């Protein structure tokens, strides 16, 4: 039951300074002249239906959630319209999953979570989407419009929490605002540099009129004039909340703005590339954004004939064994290059803040985000041409302008030869015996050999995943992460698995047959590798050789432990796991691994 205390900016003392007749006249006059759109008090409809209609009109197929009473109308309405509801065991997982859909489907990923702690649990995942430039719509419940700031259940200042993380934040204040607000948020998420957006839905904007009106009734209202004012205020607030709620509105997508390079910028780059003898392209995740089709992208890169280093989501862009895809010795290649094209790649820690770029190289930088485009250019590097625009569209136009021109073949051939030598050395390391358990490099090589061509790789971890990035080869575009129906391999470190092993319950309930490959060395090894030699202590880095395979069994999956005694039948165990997933069962391979020096010197901070 709602009890309103501060009903008006007029003080009680001033109210009672009027005569009773004056106050009565004032109430009657305000009631007469306050004009709202029509309120359909008998309609059974609710705000959740408006949300679902907009999502369907935008082609949204999945909504990820952890259920809560504040948001139930959205979930029920989406299910009725054929949008699949995937409920996870943690709100962060819901947003991570929405992020994955967004990155790989070319649409906006959608997560819906409850008020208060439901939303605070998503912060890490929302920040991750922001840094990954991923268009994600997060919708959260909230206390009722009149109860915010009054100590209602799970009532916190959610807008302040999300404004630094999101491109757009809005709090819906009436049911008629829902459709235009959701449409606007979806367009902003995809425009310019994509990113997360947030909409807060007070609970009284989502439930039907007849239920909300019960909560607006005042038990034992004040007597006399004060009682009339309270009743009038609540009545008019309720009417305004639902006024015009079900008027016909446009549901379909608003235009999305994508920045493009100018013709002059493209022409200048054509001239620079045509004169280069040793050009290199560094492709980042942003290069995978719509609207450029991957087939056109690959044709453009092959037409240019320029050797490419692929990072982030661009892994697999050129297939598994392209002659242009260089995987090793990047620092040396950048030192020798006379032109470097940063296509959606940022000069952050991964490029030593720009220090790996030669001062003698011509540098073309293309990025949708101006801040990322010029990051650290005031210190360690300077772009010859800096273009705030879409990297994919730019590369298509560049290849068209250079039709008939190709990079000198001896340059990519020399880099590829270096790849072959380095990978042979790495393969020899895989054959070394570790002091205990299995060599992780051998395990990863066997997985790469046996992995099906339509497999998708999801990576979450530190040391083990760092090694996997050198060994596992994505089979094609968007094969490093995907929410689809193809075989999915999740490569976990044992530390990272602890965050999300409960999602094996989600995999089981939603019939998502993944294979989880866990590199279990009972340690936060990426940290321990530096902490022990520098500080002389392994404190807080040690874990245990936990029976994660039993945990997977308990959640309805299939768990298998693999140790040194199983080395001779490693291939058979991997094939058996693949068979389990084909039959619809999520499988966890708990692989006990030893220590190697493969990643000595790698960055952990």
PDB file of N, CA and C in Angstrom, residues 545-586:
ATOM      1  N   UNK A 545      43.356 -28.873  -7.036  1.00  0.00           N
ATOM      2  CA  UNK A 545      42.957 -29.664  -8.194  1.00  0.00           C
ATOM      3  C   UNK A 545      41.524 -30.150  -7.977  1.00  0.00           C
ATOM      4  N   UNK A 546      40.608 -29.191  -8.044  1.00  0.00           N
ATOM      5  CA  UNK A 546      39.205 -29.431  -7.706  1.00  0.00           C
ATOM      6  C   UNK A 546      38.535 -30.360  -8.727  1.00  0.00           C
ATOM      7  N   UNK A 547      37.591 -31.156  -8.246  1.00  0.00           N
ATOM      8  CA  UNK A 547      36.856 -32.082  -9.109  1.00  0.00           C
ATOM      9  C   UNK A 547      35.738 -31.349  -9.854  1.00  0.00           C
ATOM     10  N   UNK A 548      36.116 -30.476 -10.754  1.00  0.00           N
ATOM     11  CA  UNK A 548      35.125 -29.707 -11.495  1.00  0.00           C
ATOM     12  C   UNK A 548      34.234 -30.611 -12.347  1.00  0.00           C
ATOM     13  N   UNK A 549      34.747 -31.759 -12.745  1.00  0.00           N
ATOM     14  CA  UNK A 549      33.945 -32.678 -13.560  1.00  0.00           C
ATOM     15  C   UNK A 549      32.743 -33.209 -12.778  1.00  0.00           C
ATOM     16  N   UNK A 550      32.917 -33.340 -11.459  1.00  0.00           N
ATOM     17  CA  UNK A 550      31.798 -33.803 -10.633  1.00  0.00           C
ATOM     18  C   UNK A 550      30.739 -32.708 -10.517  1.00  0.00           C
ATOM     19  N   UNK A 551      31.195 -31.457 -10.453  1.00  0.00           N
ATOM     20  CA  UNK A 551      30.257 -30.324 -10.413  1.00  0.00           C
ATOM     21  C   UNK A 551      29.397 -30.319 -11.684  1.00  0.00           C
ATOM     22  N   UNK A 552      30.043 -30.536 -12.834  1.00  0.00           N
ATOM     23  CA  UNK A 552      29.298 -30.570 -14.099  1.00  0.00           C
ATOM     24  C   UNK A 552      28.257 -31.690 -14.081  1.00  0.00           C
ATOM     25  N   UNK A 553      28.634 -32.853 -13.546  1.00  0.00           N
ATOM     26  CA  UNK A 553      27.681 -33.966 -13.424  1.00  0.00           C
ATOM     27  C   UNK A 553      26.472 -33.549 -12.582  1.00  0.00           C
ATOM     28  N   UNK A 554      26.749 -32.850 -11.489  1.00  0.00           N
ATOM     29  CA  UNK A 554      25.674 -32.448 -10.590  1.00  0.00           C
ATOM     30  C   UNK A 554      24.680 -31.496 -11.226  1.00  0.00           C
ATOM     31  N   UNK A 555      25.138 -30.711 -12.202  1.00  0.00           N
ATOM     32  CA  UNK A 555      24.249 -29.785 -12.898  1.00  0.00           C
ATOM     33  C   UNK A 555      23.598 -30.409 -14.132  1.00  0.00           C
ATOM     34  N   UNK A 556      23.763 -31.710 -14.307  1.00  0.00           N
ATOM     35  CA  UNK A 556      23.103 -32.393 -15.411  1.00  0.00           C
ATOM     36  C   UNK A 556      23.945 -32.555 -16.657  1.00  0.00           C
ATOM     37  N   UNK A 557      25.217 -32.126 -16.590  1.00  0.00           N
ATOM     38  CA  UNK A 557      26.108 -32.305 -17.720  1.00  0.00           C
ATOM     39  C   UNK A 557      26.897 -33.601 -17.589  1.00  0.00           C
ATOM     40  N   UNK A 558      27.954 -33.696 -18.405  1.00  0.00           N
ATOM     41  CA  UNK A 558      28.830 -34.853 -18.358  1.00  0.00           C
ATOM     42  C   UNK A 558      30.237 -34.355 -18.052  1.00  0.00           C
ATOM     43  N   UNK A 559      30.833 -34.849 -16.964  1.00  0.00           N
ATOM     44  CA  UNK A 559      32.173 -34.431 -16.580  1.00  0.00           C
ATOM     45  C   UNK A 559      33.177 -35.562 -16.685  1.00  0.00           C
ATOM     46  N   UNK A 560      34.391 -35.231 -17.166  1.00  0.00           N
ATOM     47  CA  UNK A 560      35.457 -36.223 -17.300  1.00  0.00           C
ATOM     48  C   UNK A 560      36.756 -35.607 -16.797  1.00  0.00           C
ATOM     49  N   UNK A 561      37.474 -36.328 -15.932  1.00  0.00           N
ATOM     50  CA  UNK A 561      38.791 -35.881 -15.512  1.00  0.00           C
ATOM     51  C   UNK A 561      39.851 -36.546 -16.384  1.00  0.00           C
ATOM     52  N   UNK A 562      40.837 -35.758 -16.823  1.00  0.00           N
ATOM     53  CA  UNK A 562      41.903 -36.272 -17.679  1.00  0.00           C
ATOM     54  C   UNK A 562      43.248 -35.918 -17.056  1.00  0.00           C
ATOM     55  N   UNK A 563      44.041 -36.949 -16.757  1.00  0.00           N
ATOM     56  CA  UNK A 563      45.371 -36.742 -16.173  1.00  0.00           C
ATOM     57  C   UNK A 563      46.439 -37.426 -17.000  1.00  0.00           C
ATOM     58  N   UNK A 564      47.651 -37.512 -16.444  1.00  0.00           N
ATOM     59  CA  UNK A 564      48.766 -38.097 -17.196  1.00  0.00           C
ATOM     60  C   UNK A 564      48.499 -39.561 -17.571  1.00  0.00           C
ATOM     61  N   UNK A 565      47.805 -40.272 -16.710  1.00  0.00           N
ATOM     62  CA  UNK A 565      47.512 -41.684 -16.993  1.00  0.00           C
ATOM     63  C   UNK A 565      46.624 -41.853 -18.226  1.00  0.00           C
ATOM     64  N   UNK A 566      45.970 -40.742 -18.625  1.00  0.00           N
ATOM     65  CA  UNK A 566      45.061 -40.803 -19.772  1.00  0.00           C
ATOM     66  C   UNK A 566      45.702 -40.259 -21.052  1.00  0.00           C
ATOM     67  N   UNK A 567      47.001 -39.972 -21.008  1.00  0.00           N
ATOM     68  CA  UNK A 567      47.637 -39.287 -22.133  1.00  0.00           C
ATOM     69  C   UNK A 567      47.512 -40.071 -23.439  1.00  0.00           C
ATOM     70  N   UNK A 568      47.639 -41.371 -23.372  1.00  0.00           N
ATOM     71  CA  UNK A 568      47.601 -42.189 -24.584  1.00  0.00           C
ATOM     72  C   UNK A 568      46.207 -42.250 -25.204  1.00  0.00           C
ATOM     73  N   UNK A 569      45.200 -41.976 -24.403  1.00  0.00           N
ATOM     74  CA  UNK A 569      43.831 -42.021 -24.951  1.00  0.00           C
ATOM     75  C   UNK A 569      43.192 -40.632 -25.006  1.00  0.00           C
ATOM     76  N   UNK A 570      44.048 -39.598 -25.046  1.00  0.00           N
ATOM     77  CA  UNK A 570      43.550 -38.221 -25.067  1.00  0.00           C
ATOM     78  C   UNK A 570      42.633 -37.976 -26.264  1.00  0.00           C
ATOM     79  N   UNK A 571      43.042 -38.422 -27.431  1.00  0.00           N
ATOM     80  CA  UNK A 571      42.214 -38.214 -28.626  1.00  0.00           C
ATOM     81  C   UNK A 571      40.850 -38.880 -28.472  1.00  0.00           C
ATOM     82  N   UNK A 572      40.839 -40.089 -27.924  1.00  0.00           N
ATOM     83  CA  UNK A 572      39.577 -40.816 -27.758  1.00  0.00           C
ATOM     84  C   UNK A 572      38.640 -40.084 -26.794  1.00  0.00           C
ATOM     85  N   UNK A 573      39.207 -39.510 -25.739  1.00  0.00           N
ATOM     86  CA  UNK A 573      38.385 -38.789 -24.759  1.00  0.00           C
ATOM     87  C   UNK A 573      37.805 -37.516 -25.364  1.00  0.00           C
ATOM     88  N   UNK A 574      38.588 -36.838 -26.197  1.00  0.00           N
ATOM     89  CA  UNK A 574      38.085 -35.642 -26.871  1.00  0.00           C
ATOM     90  C   UNK A 574      36.966 -36.008 -27.841  1.00  0.00           C
ATOM     91  N   UNK A 575      37.172 -37.081 -28.595  1.00  0.00           N
ATOM     92  CA  UNK A 575      36.138 -37.528 -29.534  1.00  0.00           C
ATOM     93  C   UNK A 575      34.862 -37.950 -28.807  1.00  0.00           C
ATOM     94  N   UNK A 576      35.001 -38.564 -27.644  1.00  0.00           N
ATOM     95  CA  UNK A 576      33.833 -38.959 -26.859  1.00  0.00           C
ATOM     96  C   UNK A 576      33.058 -37.726 -26.384  1.00  0.00           C
ATOM     97  N   UNK A 577      33.797 -36.670 -26.000  1.00  0.00           N
ATOM     98  CA  UNK A 577      33.139 -35.421 -25.594  1.00  0.00           C
ATOM     99  C   UNK A 577      32.376 -34.808 -26.768  1.00  0.00           C
ATOM    100  N   UNK A 578      32.977 -34.860 -27.947  1.00  0.00           N
ATOM    101  CA  UNK A 578      32.287 -34.348 -29.134  1.00  0.00           C
ATOM    102  C   UNK A 578      31.015 -35.143 -29.419  1.00  0.00           C
ATOM    103  N   UNK A 579      31.082 -36.431 -29.203  1.00  0.00           N
ATOM    104  CA  UNK A 579      29.898 -37.275 -29.399  1.00  0.00           C
ATOM    105  C   UNK A 579      28.796 -36.905 -28.403  1.00  0.00           C
ATOM    106  N   UNK A 580      29.180 -36.673 -27.138  1.00  0.00           N
ATOM    107  CA  UNK A 580      28.196 -36.283 -26.119  1.00  0.00           C
ATOM    108  C   UNK A 580      27.471 -35.001 -26.521  1.00  0.00           C
ATOM    109  N   UNK A 581      28.221 -34.022 -27.048  1.00  0.00           N
ATOM    110  CA  UNK A 581      27.582 -32.754 -27.417  1.00  0.00           C
ATOM    111  C   UNK A 581      26.670 -32.920 -28.614  1.00  0.00           C
ATOM    112  N   UNK A 582      27.058 -33.771 -29.550  1.00  0.00           N
ATOM    113  CA  UNK A 582      26.174 -34.022 -30.700  1.00  0.00           C
ATOM    114  C   UNK A 582      24.855 -34.634 -30.251  1.00  0.00           C
ATOM    115  N   UNK A 583      24.899 -35.336 -29.130  1.00  0.00           N
ATOM    116  CA  UNK A 583      23.689 -35.951 -28.581  1.00  0.00           C
ATOM    117  C   UNK A 583      22.950 -35.022 -27.621  1.00  0.00           C
ATOM    118  N   UNK A 584      23.459 -33.781 -27.502  1.00  0.00           N
ATOM    119  CA  UNK A 584      22.736 -32.754 -26.759  1.00  0.00           C
ATOM    120  C   UNK A 584      23.148 -32.557 -25.325  1.00  0.00           C
ATOM    121  N   UNK A 585      24.340 -33.044 -24.928  1.00  0.00           N
ATOM    122  CA  UNK A 585      24.737 -32.956 -23.529  1.00  0.00           C
ATOM    123  C   UNK A 585      25.972 -32.076 -23.365  1.00  0.00           C
ATOM    124  N   UNK A 586      25.899 -31.085 -22.477  1.00  0.00           N
ATOM    125  CA  UNK A 586      27.057 -30.244 -22.176  1.00  0.00           C
ATOM    126  C   UNK A 586      28.115 -31.077 -21.449  1.00  0.00           C
TER     127      UNK A 586
END
